[in-house]
Amino acid sequence: MDLAGKNVVYLGGFGGIGQKCVQELLRRQLKALAVFDLTENAEALAEWRTGTPGTDIFYQQVDITKKEDIEAAYNATAERLGHFDVVVNGSGLMNDRLVELTIQINLLGVIQSTLTALEYMDKSKGGRGGLIVNISSVAGLQPTALMAIYSAAKTGTTSFTRSMANPIYFAHSGVSFVTICPGFTETPLLDDISSKTTFTYHTPMLDMFNRVRRQKPEDCARNLVQAMEQAKNGAVLMLELGETQEIDIPDFWKPQIE
Ligand SMILES: NC(=O)c1ccc[n+]([C@@H]2O[C@H](COP(=O)([O-])OP(=O)(O)OC[C@H]3O[C@@H](n4cnc5c(N)ncnc54)[C@H](O)[C@@H]3O)[C@@H](O)[C@H]2O)c1
């Protein structure tokens, strides 16, 4: 997909990975960029607007745990722009001590945002089609015991996004789906891991996690925006240490038809 002239919605655009993605996206001559996030970062917004006067950049307050916030933000964005071409669900929280919130932000929020966006994008409902990118994690590819709740939520996001990419759905909606699974990336999400693990007792996994190599958010962002340009429906992409690897997840169950 050529991003020039496109309207993009980015959820979590003020986060560590989000800000770097926005900077990368703004080099593509977007028509408009809507940043949905919990709190406004006026400084970042002002800098982006000054640096990219040709792009309509605006903020919508969204608490992704609130369906009504999500609906209001998409509604306001559709009224302002007419349509949007790309949505990135990039909000996130890693804190297994907050069980409900971890599921709400990392899984339920992604589902609600996706279903709401489809109301506007789905060709069978009068939309123009497009691309939805959901940010999962390497913890959404394999069990990650140190953060079992986060891993469960991210695995849900991977599976939900792959399901949405079903060719039968695509034939109706014209909306492609890509799952992004970053490895450890240097952002506030990883601050103070020991206070956010599933259990309070010390495990050797914590020592190992504290020593895992981390990629720079700008390297993750560059590959993420390239994945948006490739827009390969159904792709699951691991973004690890500045590289992109497409992950082939096999079907284990083959239904036996009567
Ligand atoms: N940093 C990593 O190592 C890493 C690895 C794999 C996946 N990820 C995923 O990448 C995405 C971006 O994470 P990041 O590393 O930039 O983290 P971050 O903490 O820097 O950013 C998280 C973003 O989510 C937003 N957010 C949190 N709660 C919200 C809520 N209730 N409503 C709306 N927005 C909310 C925050 O405001 C922020 O903009 C997340 O989905 C995260 O799970 C990160």
PDB file of C-alpha atoms and ligand atoms in Angstrom:
ATOM      1  CA  MET A   1       0.000   0.000   0.000  1.00  0.00           C
ATOM      2  CA  ASP A   2       1.304   3.432  -0.927  1.00  0.00           C
ATOM      3  CA  LEU A   3       0.737   5.446   2.265  1.00  0.00           C
ATOM      4  CA  ALA A   4       0.960   8.810   0.507  1.00  0.00           C
ATOM      5  CA  GLY A   5      -2.419  10.568   0.588  1.00  0.00           C
ATOM      6  CA  LYS A   6      -3.870   8.055   3.068  1.00  0.00           C
ATOM      7  CA  ASN A   7      -5.812   8.695   6.280  1.00  0.00           C
ATOM      8  CA  VAL A   8      -4.287   6.744   9.180  1.00  0.00           C
ATOM      9  CA  VAL A   9      -5.623   6.116  12.688  1.00  0.00           C
ATOM     10  CA  TYR A  10      -2.962   5.157  15.262  1.00  0.00           C
ATOM     11  CA  LEU A  11      -4.025   3.922  18.700  1.00  0.00           C
ATOM     12  CA  GLY A  12      -1.235   4.357  21.236  1.00  0.00           C
ATOM     13  CA  GLY A  13       0.530   6.895  19.026  1.00  0.00           C
ATOM     14  CA  PHE A  14       2.128   8.632  22.014  1.00  0.00           C
ATOM     15  CA  GLY A  15       3.742   5.422  23.315  1.00  0.00           C
ATOM     16  CA  GLY A  16       7.379   4.421  22.867  1.00  0.00           C
ATOM     17  CA  ILE A  17       6.857   2.449  19.650  1.00  0.00           C
ATOM     18  CA  GLY A  18       3.881   4.626  18.636  1.00  0.00           C
ATOM     19  CA  GLN A  19       5.828   7.910  18.545  1.00  0.00           C
ATOM     20  CA  LYS A  20       8.572   6.402  16.397  1.00  0.00           C
ATOM     21  CA  CYS A  21       5.982   4.900  14.035  1.00  0.00           C
ATOM     22  CA  VAL A  22       4.238   8.250  13.723  1.00  0.00           C
ATOM     23  CA  GLN A  23       7.551   9.921  12.851  1.00  0.00           C
ATOM     24  CA  GLU A  24       8.185   7.232  10.230  1.00  0.00           C
ATOM     25  CA  LEU A  25       4.641   7.543   8.858  1.00  0.00           C
ATOM     26  CA  LEU A  26       4.855  11.316   8.588  1.00  0.00           C
ATOM     27  CA  ARG A  27       7.718  10.897   6.090  1.00  0.00           C
ATOM     28  CA  ARG A  28       5.170   9.259   3.752  1.00  0.00           C
ATOM     29  CA  GLN A  29       3.043  12.361   2.959  1.00  0.00           C
ATOM     30  CA  LEU A  30      -0.081  11.088   4.683  1.00  0.00           C
ATOM     31  CA  LYS A  31      -3.252  13.072   4.113  1.00  0.00           C
ATOM     32  CA  ALA A  32      -4.265  12.782   7.759  1.00  0.00           C
ATOM     33  CA  LEU A  33      -3.176  11.135  10.991  1.00  0.00           C
ATOM     34  CA  ALA A  34      -5.525  10.632  13.941  1.00  0.00           C
ATOM     35  CA  VAL A  35      -3.781   9.697  17.189  1.00  0.00           C
ATOM     36  CA  PHE A  36      -6.059   7.916  19.663  1.00  0.00           C
ATOM     37  CA  ASP A  37      -4.530   7.718  23.139  1.00  0.00           C
ATOM     38  CA  LEU A  38      -5.327   7.924  26.819  1.00  0.00           C
ATOM     39  CA  THR A  39      -3.683  11.311  27.386  1.00  0.00           C
ATOM     40  CA  GLU A  40      -2.603  14.028  25.016  1.00  0.00           C
ATOM     41  CA  ASN A  41       1.063  14.721  24.397  1.00  0.00           C
ATOM     42  CA  ALA A  42       0.758  18.342  23.247  1.00  0.00           C
ATOM     43  CA  GLU A  43       4.500  18.716  22.734  1.00  0.00           C
ATOM     44  CA  ALA A  44       4.740  15.761  20.328  1.00  0.00           C
ATOM     45  CA  LEU A  45       1.611  16.907  18.482  1.00  0.00           C
ATOM     46  CA  ALA A  46       2.967  20.454  18.039  1.00  0.00           C
ATOM     47  CA  GLU A  47       6.310  19.117  16.786  1.00  0.00           C
ATOM     48  CA  TRP A  48       4.632  16.798  14.265  1.00  0.00           C
ATOM     49  CA  ARG A  49       2.323  19.555  13.014  1.00  0.00           C
ATOM     50  CA  THR A  50       5.197  21.995  12.540  1.00  0.00           C
ATOM     51  CA  GLY A  51       7.329  19.385  10.766  1.00  0.00           C
ATOM     52  CA  THR A  52       4.522  18.130   8.516  1.00  0.00           C
ATOM     53  CA  PRO A  53       2.193  21.027   7.654  1.00  0.00           C
ATOM     54  CA  GLY A  54       0.690  19.098   4.709  1.00  0.00           C
ATOM     55  CA  THR A  55      -0.805  16.407   6.962  1.00  0.00           C
ATOM     56  CA  ASP A  56      -3.919  16.961   9.090  1.00  0.00           C
ATOM     57  CA  ILE A  57      -2.726  15.651  12.482  1.00  0.00           C
ATOM     58  CA  PHE A  58      -5.186  15.486  15.359  1.00  0.00           C
ATOM     59  CA  TYR A  59      -5.752  13.788  18.696  1.00  0.00           C
ATOM     60  CA  GLN A  60      -8.774  11.882  20.006  1.00  0.00           C
ATOM     61  CA  GLN A  61      -8.948  11.026  23.697  1.00  0.00           C
ATOM     62  CA  VAL A  62      -9.638   7.289  24.050  1.00  0.00           C
ATOM     63  CA  ASP A  63      -9.558   5.017  27.045  1.00  0.00           C
ATOM     64  CA  ILE A  64      -9.453   1.735  25.153  1.00  0.00           C
ATOM     65  CA  THR A  65     -11.174  -0.033  28.051  1.00  0.00           C
ATOM     66  CA  LYS A  66     -14.292   2.043  27.269  1.00  0.00           C
ATOM     67  CA  LYS A  67     -16.333   1.005  24.248  1.00  0.00           C
ATOM     68  CA  GLU A  68     -18.092   4.379  24.176  1.00  0.00           C
ATOM     69  CA  ASP A  69     -14.733   6.210  23.920  1.00  0.00           C
ATOM     70  CA  ILE A  70     -13.688   4.001  21.003  1.00  0.00           C
ATOM     71  CA  GLU A  71     -16.977   4.537  19.177  1.00  0.00           C
ATOM     72  CA  ALA A  72     -16.944   8.310  19.757  1.00  0.00           C
ATOM     73  CA  ALA A  73     -13.350   8.633  18.508  1.00  0.00           C
ATOM     74  CA  TYR A  74     -13.989   6.690  15.283  1.00  0.00           C
ATOM     75  CA  ASN A  75     -17.212   8.608  14.723  1.00  0.00           C
ATOM     76  CA  ALA A  76     -15.469  11.981  15.141  1.00  0.00           C
ATOM     77  CA  THR A  77     -12.614  10.839  12.876  1.00  0.00           C
ATOM     78  CA  ALA A  78     -14.990   9.650  10.150  1.00  0.00           C
ATOM     79  CA  GLU A  79     -16.874  12.969  10.324  1.00  0.00           C
ATOM     80  CA  ARG A  80     -13.651  14.939  10.001  1.00  0.00           C
ATOM     81  CA  LEU A  81     -11.976  12.831   7.301  1.00  0.00           C
ATOM     82  CA  GLY A  82     -14.848  11.132   5.479  1.00  0.00           C
ATOM     83  CA  HIS A  83     -13.003   7.810   5.619  1.00  0.00           C
ATOM     84  CA  PHE A  84      -9.807   6.224   6.907  1.00  0.00           C
ATOM     85  CA  ASP A  85      -7.586   3.719   5.104  1.00  0.00           C
ATOM     86  CA  VAL A  86      -5.350   2.297   7.832  1.00  0.00           C
ATOM     87  CA  VAL A  87      -5.796   1.565  11.546  1.00  0.00           C
ATOM     88  CA  VAL A  88      -2.955   0.542  13.867  1.00  0.00           C
ATOM     89  CA  ASN A  89      -4.053  -0.938  17.189  1.00  0.00           C
ATOM     90  CA  GLY A  90      -0.891  -0.158  19.129  1.00  0.00           C
ATOM     91  CA  SER A  91      -2.039   0.561  22.693  1.00  0.00           C
ATOM     92  CA  GLY A  92      -0.692  -1.765  25.333  1.00  0.00           C
ATOM     93  CA  LEU A  93       0.006  -2.497  28.970  1.00  0.00           C
ATOM     94  CA  MET A  94       2.271  -5.131  30.479  1.00  0.00           C
ATOM     95  CA  ASN A  95       1.404  -5.618  34.144  1.00  0.00           C
ATOM     96  CA  ASP A  96       0.205  -9.052  35.206  1.00  0.00           C
ATOM     97  CA  ARG A  97      -0.686  -7.778  38.685  1.00  0.00           C
ATOM     98  CA  LEU A  98      -3.602  -5.962  36.958  1.00  0.00           C
ATOM     99  CA  VAL A  99      -5.357  -8.976  35.484  1.00  0.00           C
ATOM    100  CA  GLU A 100      -8.589  -7.425  34.165  1.00  0.00           C
ATOM    101  CA  LEU A 101      -6.854  -4.322  32.833  1.00  0.00           C
ATOM    102  CA  THR A 102      -4.244  -6.425  31.033  1.00  0.00           C
ATOM    103  CA  ILE A 103      -6.979  -8.325  29.193  1.00  0.00           C
ATOM    104  CA  GLN A 104      -9.077  -5.197  28.620  1.00  0.00           C
ATOM    105  CA  ILE A 105      -6.286  -3.147  27.069  1.00  0.00           C
ATOM    106  CA  ASN A 106      -4.351  -5.829  25.181  1.00  0.00           C
ATOM    107  CA  LEU A 107      -7.212  -8.004  23.939  1.00  0.00           C
ATOM    108  CA  LEU A 108     -10.724  -6.643  24.440  1.00  0.00           C
ATOM    109  CA  GLY A 109      -9.680  -3.130  23.404  1.00  0.00           C
ATOM    110  CA  VAL A 110      -8.094  -4.440  20.203  1.00  0.00           C
ATOM    111  CA  ILE A 111     -11.243  -6.423  19.408  1.00  0.00           C
ATOM    112  CA  GLN A 112     -13.606  -3.486  20.086  1.00  0.00           C
ATOM    113  CA  SER A 113     -11.431  -1.077  18.126  1.00  0.00           C
ATOM    114  CA  THR A 114     -11.193  -3.484  15.186  1.00  0.00           C
ATOM    115  CA  LEU A 115     -14.935  -4.186  15.046  1.00  0.00           C
ATOM    116  CA  THR A 116     -15.742  -0.483  15.318  1.00  0.00           C
ATOM    117  CA  ALA A 117     -13.234   0.447  12.592  1.00  0.00           C
ATOM    118  CA  LEU A 118     -14.740  -2.213  10.309  1.00  0.00           C
ATOM    119  CA  GLU A 119     -18.133  -0.485  10.539  1.00  0.00           C
ATOM    120  CA  TYR A 120     -16.542   2.363   8.553  1.00  0.00           C
ATOM    121  CA  MET A 121     -14.013   0.460   6.412  1.00  0.00           C
ATOM    122  CA  ASP A 122     -15.905  -2.688   5.354  1.00  0.00           C
ATOM    123  CA  LYS A 123     -16.748  -2.490   1.624  1.00  0.00           C
ATOM    124  CA  SER A 124     -19.918  -4.530   2.137  1.00  0.00           C
ATOM    125  CA  LYS A 125     -21.104  -1.732   4.469  1.00  0.00           C
ATOM    126  CA  GLY A 126     -20.253   1.122   2.103  1.00  0.00           C
ATOM    127  CA  GLY A 127     -16.621   1.559   3.183  1.00  0.00           C
ATOM    128  CA  ARG A 128     -13.510   1.566   0.995  1.00  0.00           C
ATOM    129  CA  GLY A 129     -11.580  -1.362   2.499  1.00  0.00           C
ATOM    130  CA  GLY A 130      -8.042  -0.832   3.777  1.00  0.00           C
ATOM    131  CA  LEU A 131      -5.650  -2.245   6.338  1.00  0.00           C
ATOM    132  CA  ILE A 132      -5.815  -2.994  10.063  1.00  0.00           C
ATOM    133  CA  VAL A 133      -2.536  -3.700  11.857  1.00  0.00           C
ATOM    134  CA  ASN A 134      -2.775  -5.196  15.331  1.00  0.00           C
ATOM    135  CA  ILE A 135       0.275  -5.107  17.571  1.00  0.00           C
ATOM    136  CA  SER A 136       0.667  -8.380  19.444  1.00  0.00           C
ATOM    137  CA  SER A 137       4.043  -9.530  20.792  1.00  0.00           C
ATOM    138  CA  VAL A 138       6.487 -12.417  20.806  1.00  0.00           C
ATOM    139  CA  ALA A 139       4.481 -13.262  23.960  1.00  0.00           C
ATOM    140  CA  GLY A 140       1.565 -13.713  21.544  1.00  0.00           C
ATOM    141  CA  LEU A 141       3.518 -16.358  19.617  1.00  0.00           C
ATOM    142  CA  GLN A 142       4.570 -18.624  22.467  1.00  0.00           C
ATOM    143  CA  PRO A 143       3.796 -19.086  26.158  1.00  0.00           C
ATOM    144  CA  THR A 144       5.659 -16.482  28.196  1.00  0.00           C
ATOM    145  CA  ALA A 145       5.384 -17.759  31.741  1.00  0.00           C
ATOM    146  CA  LEU A 146       6.835 -14.713  33.483  1.00  0.00           C
ATOM    147  CA  MET A 147       3.884 -12.671  32.115  1.00  0.00           C
ATOM    148  CA  ALA A 148       1.224 -15.351  31.729  1.00  0.00           C
ATOM    149  CA  ILE A 149      -1.756 -12.930  31.616  1.00  0.00           C
ATOM    150  CA  TYR A 150      -0.112 -10.592  29.100  1.00  0.00           C
ATOM    151  CA  SER A 151       0.875 -13.640  27.050  1.00  0.00           C
ATOM    152  CA  ALA A 152      -2.726 -14.902  27.114  1.00  0.00           C
ATOM    153  CA  ALA A 153      -4.029 -11.507  25.961  1.00  0.00           C
ATOM    154  CA  LYS A 154      -1.446 -11.198  23.195  1.00  0.00           C
ATOM    155  CA  THR A 155      -2.053 -14.780  22.025  1.00  0.00           C
ATOM    156  CA  GLY A 156      -5.724 -13.798  21.812  1.00  0.00           C
ATOM    157  CA  THR A 157      -4.817 -10.774  19.710  1.00  0.00           C
ATOM    158  CA  THR A 158      -2.718 -12.907  17.358  1.00  0.00           C
ATOM    159  CA  SER A 159      -5.508 -15.432  16.928  1.00  0.00           C
ATOM    160  CA  PHE A 160      -8.220 -12.783  16.551  1.00  0.00           C
ATOM    161  CA  THR A 161      -6.231 -10.913  13.908  1.00  0.00           C
ATOM    162  CA  ARG A 162      -5.424 -14.089  11.962  1.00  0.00           C
ATOM    163  CA  SER A 163      -9.110 -15.011  12.050  1.00  0.00           C
ATOM    164  CA  MET A 164     -10.089 -11.578  10.733  1.00  0.00           C
ATOM    165  CA  ALA A 165      -7.692 -12.130   7.812  1.00  0.00           C
ATOM    166  CA  ASN A 166      -9.769 -15.072   6.587  1.00  0.00           C
ATOM    167  CA  PRO A 167     -10.055 -14.747   2.767  1.00  0.00           C
ATOM    168  CA  ILE A 168     -13.853 -15.106   2.980  1.00  0.00           C
ATOM    169  CA  TYR A 169     -14.018 -12.042   5.227  1.00  0.00           C
ATOM    170  CA  PHE A 170     -11.547 -10.200   3.012  1.00  0.00           C
ATOM    171  CA  ALA A 171     -13.722 -10.856  -0.062  1.00  0.00           C
ATOM    172  CA  HIS A 172     -16.574  -9.034   1.711  1.00  0.00           C
ATOM    173  CA  SER A 173     -14.734  -6.303   3.567  1.00  0.00           C
ATOM    174  CA  GLY A 174     -11.696  -5.508   1.420  1.00  0.00           C
ATOM    175  CA  VAL A 175      -9.840  -4.987   4.706  1.00  0.00           C
ATOM    176  CA  SER A 176      -6.453  -6.718   5.143  1.00  0.00           C
ATOM    177  CA  PHE A 177      -5.146  -7.717   8.558  1.00  0.00           C
ATOM    178  CA  VAL A 178      -1.533  -7.924   9.705  1.00  0.00           C
ATOM    179  CA  THR A 179      -0.297  -9.152  13.108  1.00  0.00           C
ATOM    180  CA  ILE A 180       2.884  -7.540  14.406  1.00  0.00           C
ATOM    181  CA  CYS A 181       4.889  -9.365  17.096  1.00  0.00           C
ATOM    182  CA  PRO A 182       7.722  -7.210  18.394  1.00  0.00           C
ATOM    183  CA  GLY A 183      10.491  -8.660  20.525  1.00  0.00           C
ATOM    184  CA  PHE A 184      11.788  -6.688  23.502  1.00  0.00           C
ATOM    185  CA  THR A 185      11.837  -3.015  22.536  1.00  0.00           C
ATOM    186  CA  GLU A 186      13.278  -0.211  24.646  1.00  0.00           C
ATOM    187  CA  THR A 187      10.121   1.619  25.822  1.00  0.00           C
ATOM    188  CA  PRO A 188       8.455   2.452  29.174  1.00  0.00           C
ATOM    189  CA  LEU A 189       6.437  -0.788  28.832  1.00  0.00           C
ATOM    190  CA  LEU A 190       9.497  -2.708  30.040  1.00  0.00           C
ATOM    191  CA  ASP A 191      10.204  -0.491  33.061  1.00  0.00           C
ATOM    192  CA  ASP A 192      10.470  -2.292  36.395  1.00  0.00           C
ATOM    193  CA  ILE A 193       9.539  -5.780  35.139  1.00  0.00           C
ATOM    194  CA  SER A 194       9.980  -7.328  38.607  1.00  0.00           C
ATOM    195  CA  SER A 195       6.892  -5.484  39.918  1.00  0.00           C
ATOM    196  CA  LYS A 196       4.710  -6.649  36.984  1.00  0.00           C
ATOM    197  CA  THR A 197       5.273 -10.411  36.854  1.00  0.00           C
ATOM    198  CA  THR A 198       2.412 -12.918  37.245  1.00  0.00           C
ATOM    199  CA  PHE A 199       3.635 -14.133  40.633  1.00  0.00           C
ATOM    200  CA  THR A 200       5.466 -12.184  43.318  1.00  0.00           C
ATOM    201  CA  TYR A 201       8.123 -14.762  44.123  1.00  0.00           C
ATOM    202  CA  HIS A 202      11.493 -14.559  42.447  1.00  0.00           C
ATOM    203  CA  THR A 203      12.167 -16.852  39.490  1.00  0.00           C
ATOM    204  CA  PRO A 204      15.232 -17.400  37.279  1.00  0.00           C
ATOM    205  CA  MET A 205      13.000 -16.243  34.377  1.00  0.00           C
ATOM    206  CA  LEU A 206      13.129 -12.720  35.781  1.00  0.00           C
ATOM    207  CA  ASP A 207      16.927 -12.697  35.742  1.00  0.00           C
ATOM    208  CA  MET A 208      16.833 -13.964  32.163  1.00  0.00           C
ATOM    209  CA  PHE A 209      14.262 -11.309  31.111  1.00  0.00           C
ATOM    210  CA  ASN A 210      16.363  -8.529  32.590  1.00  0.00           C
ATOM    211  CA  ARG A 211      19.236  -9.615  30.339  1.00  0.00           C
ATOM    212  CA  VAL A 212      17.267 -10.038  27.083  1.00  0.00           C
ATOM    213  CA  ARG A 213      18.628  -7.851  24.266  1.00  0.00           C
ATOM    214  CA  ARG A 214      16.268  -5.031  23.343  1.00  0.00           C
ATOM    215  CA  GLN A 215      15.791  -3.391  19.971  1.00  0.00           C
ATOM    216  CA  LYS A 216      15.438   0.362  19.536  1.00  0.00           C
ATOM    217  CA  PRO A 217      11.854   1.559  19.051  1.00  0.00           C
ATOM    218  CA  GLU A 218      12.882   3.364  15.846  1.00  0.00           C
ATOM    219  CA  ASP A 219      14.118   0.055  14.360  1.00  0.00           C
ATOM    220  CA  CYS A 220      10.842  -1.635  15.303  1.00  0.00           C
ATOM    221  CA  ALA A 221       8.921   1.346  13.850  1.00  0.00           C
ATOM    222  CA  ARG A 222      10.782   1.282  10.533  1.00  0.00           C
ATOM    223  CA  ASN A 223       9.921  -2.388  10.033  1.00  0.00           C
ATOM    224  CA  LEU A 224       6.357  -1.859  11.211  1.00  0.00           C
ATOM    225  CA  VAL A 225       5.746   0.872   8.638  1.00  0.00           C
ATOM    226  CA  GLN A 226       7.321  -1.320   5.937  1.00  0.00           C
ATOM    227  CA  ALA A 227       4.872  -4.055   6.959  1.00  0.00           C
ATOM    228  CA  MET A 228       2.056  -1.532   6.503  1.00  0.00           C
ATOM    229  CA  GLU A 229       3.321  -0.785   3.001  1.00  0.00           C
ATOM    230  CA  GLN A 230       3.454  -4.493   2.173  1.00  0.00           C
ATOM    231  CA  ALA A 231      -0.013  -4.986   3.707  1.00  0.00           C
ATOM    232  CA  LYS A 232       0.056  -8.772   3.250  1.00  0.00           C
ATOM    233  CA  ASN A 233      -3.297 -10.038   4.447  1.00  0.00           C
ATOM    234  CA  GLY A 234      -2.873 -12.673   7.177  1.00  0.00           C
ATOM    235  CA  ALA A 235       0.846 -12.076   7.699  1.00  0.00           C
ATOM    236  CA  VAL A 236       2.196 -12.614  11.221  1.00  0.00           C
ATOM    237  CA  LEU A 237       5.460 -10.718  11.458  1.00  0.00           C
ATOM    238  CA  MET A 238       8.012 -10.992  14.230  1.00  0.00           C
ATOM    239  CA  LEU A 239       9.960  -7.751  14.570  1.00  0.00           C
ATOM    240  CA  GLU A 240      13.063  -8.672  16.541  1.00  0.00           C
ATOM    241  CA  LEU A 241      16.380  -6.815  16.896  1.00  0.00           C
ATOM    242  CA  GLY A 242      15.789  -4.683  13.806  1.00  0.00           C
ATOM    243  CA  GLU A 243      14.766  -7.584  11.541  1.00  0.00           C
ATOM    244  CA  THR A 244      11.396  -8.769  10.208  1.00  0.00           C
ATOM    245  CA  GLN A 245      10.563 -12.461  10.013  1.00  0.00           C
ATOM    246  CA  GLU A 246       7.276 -13.813   8.708  1.00  0.00           C
ATOM    247  CA  ILE A 247       6.017 -16.569  11.025  1.00  0.00           C
ATOM    248  CA  ASP A 248       4.207 -19.514   9.519  1.00  0.00           C
ATOM    249  CA  ILE A 249       1.817 -20.908  12.121  1.00  0.00           C
ATOM    250  CA  PRO A 250       0.536 -24.302  10.929  1.00  0.00           C
ATOM    251  CA  ASP A 251      -3.032 -25.539  11.252  1.00  0.00           C
ATOM    252  CA  PHE A 252      -2.893 -28.448  13.725  1.00  0.00           C
ATOM    253  CA  TRP A 253      -6.560 -29.397  13.463  1.00  0.00           C
ATOM    254  CA  LYS A 254      -8.013 -30.405  10.103  1.00  0.00           C
ATOM    255  CA  PRO A 255     -11.796 -30.683  10.409  1.00  0.00           C
ATOM    256  CA  GLN A 256     -13.171 -34.000   9.136  1.00  0.00           C
ATOM    257  CA  ILE A 257     -16.265 -33.227   7.091  1.00  0.00           C
ATOM    258  CA  GLU A 258     -19.198 -35.713   7.102  1.00  0.00           C
TER     259      GLU A 258
HETATM  260  N1  LIG B   1       8.131  -2.625  24.316  1.00  0.00           N
HETATM  261  C1  LIG B   1       8.158  -3.934  24.071  1.00  0.00           C
HETATM  262  O1  LIG B   1       9.131  -4.646  24.409  1.00  0.00           O
HETATM  263  C2  LIG B   1       7.017  -4.585  23.349  1.00  0.00           C
HETATM  264  C3  LIG B   1       7.197  -5.911  22.908  1.00  0.00           C
HETATM  265  C4  LIG B   1       6.141  -6.547  22.255  1.00  0.00           C
HETATM  266  C5  LIG B   1       4.963  -5.878  22.037  1.00  0.00           C
HETATM  267  N2  LIG B   1       4.820  -4.588  22.472  1.00  0.00           N
HETATM  268  C6  LIG B   1       3.534  -3.948  22.209  1.00  0.00           C
HETATM  269  O2  LIG B   1       3.742  -2.780  21.436  1.00  0.00           O
HETATM  270  C7  LIG B   1       2.676  -1.854  21.677  1.00  0.00           C
HETATM  271  C8  LIG B   1       3.271  -0.499  22.045  1.00  0.00           C
HETATM  272  O3  LIG B   1       3.945  -0.653  23.289  1.00  0.00           O
HETATM  273  P1  LIG B   1       5.167   0.269  23.755  1.00  0.00           P
HETATM  274  O4  LIG B   1       6.309  -0.625  24.002  1.00  0.00           O
HETATM  275  O5  LIG B   1       5.320   1.415  22.845  1.00  0.00           O
HETATM  276  O6  LIG B   1       4.624   0.703  25.194  1.00  0.00           O
HETATM  277  P2  LIG B   1       4.335   2.132  25.823  1.00  0.00           P
HETATM  278  O7  LIG B   1       3.994   1.876  27.247  1.00  0.00           O
HETATM  279  O8  LIG B   1       5.441   3.057  25.531  1.00  0.00           O
HETATM  280  O9  LIG B   1       3.032   2.624  25.018  1.00  0.00           O
HETATM  281  C9  LIG B   1       1.753   2.101  25.285  1.00  0.00           C
HETATM  282  C10 LIG B   1       0.704   3.012  24.699  1.00  0.00           C
HETATM  283  O10 LIG B   1      -0.587   2.493  25.032  1.00  0.00           O
HETATM  284  C11 LIG B   1      -1.369   3.560  25.562  1.00  0.00           C
HETATM  285  N3  LIG B   1      -2.378   3.076  26.506  1.00  0.00           N
HETATM  286  C12 LIG B   1      -2.174   2.401  27.672  1.00  0.00           C
HETATM  287  N4  LIG B   1      -3.341   2.213  28.302  1.00  0.00           N
HETATM  288  C13 LIG B   1      -4.309   2.768  27.523  1.00  0.00           C
HETATM  289  C14 LIG B   1      -5.716   2.896  27.633  1.00  0.00           C
HETATM  290  N5  LIG B   1      -6.406   2.427  28.696  1.00  0.00           N
HETATM  291  N6  LIG B   1      -6.382   3.522  26.644  1.00  0.00           N
HETATM  292  C15 LIG B   1      -5.727   4.016  25.571  1.00  0.00           C
HETATM  293  N7  LIG B   1      -4.401   3.931  25.409  1.00  0.00           N
HETATM  294  C16 LIG B   1      -3.695   3.316  26.380  1.00  0.00           C
HETATM  295  C17 LIG B   1      -0.361   4.448  26.288  1.00  0.00           C
HETATM  296  O11 LIG B   1      -0.888   5.730  26.537  1.00  0.00           O
HETATM  297  C18 LIG B   1       0.779   4.444  25.271  1.00  0.00           C
HETATM  298  O12 LIG B   1       0.566   5.376  24.242  1.00  0.00           O
HETATM  299  C19 LIG B   1       1.833  -2.487  22.791  1.00  0.00           C
HETATM  300  O13 LIG B   1       0.744  -3.184  22.209  1.00  0.00           O
HETATM  301  C20 LIG B   1       2.799  -3.474  23.432  1.00  0.00           C
HETATM  302  O14 LIG B   1       2.107  -4.501  24.107  1.00  0.00           O
HETATM  303  C21 LIG B   1       5.823  -3.933  23.108  1.00  0.00           C
END
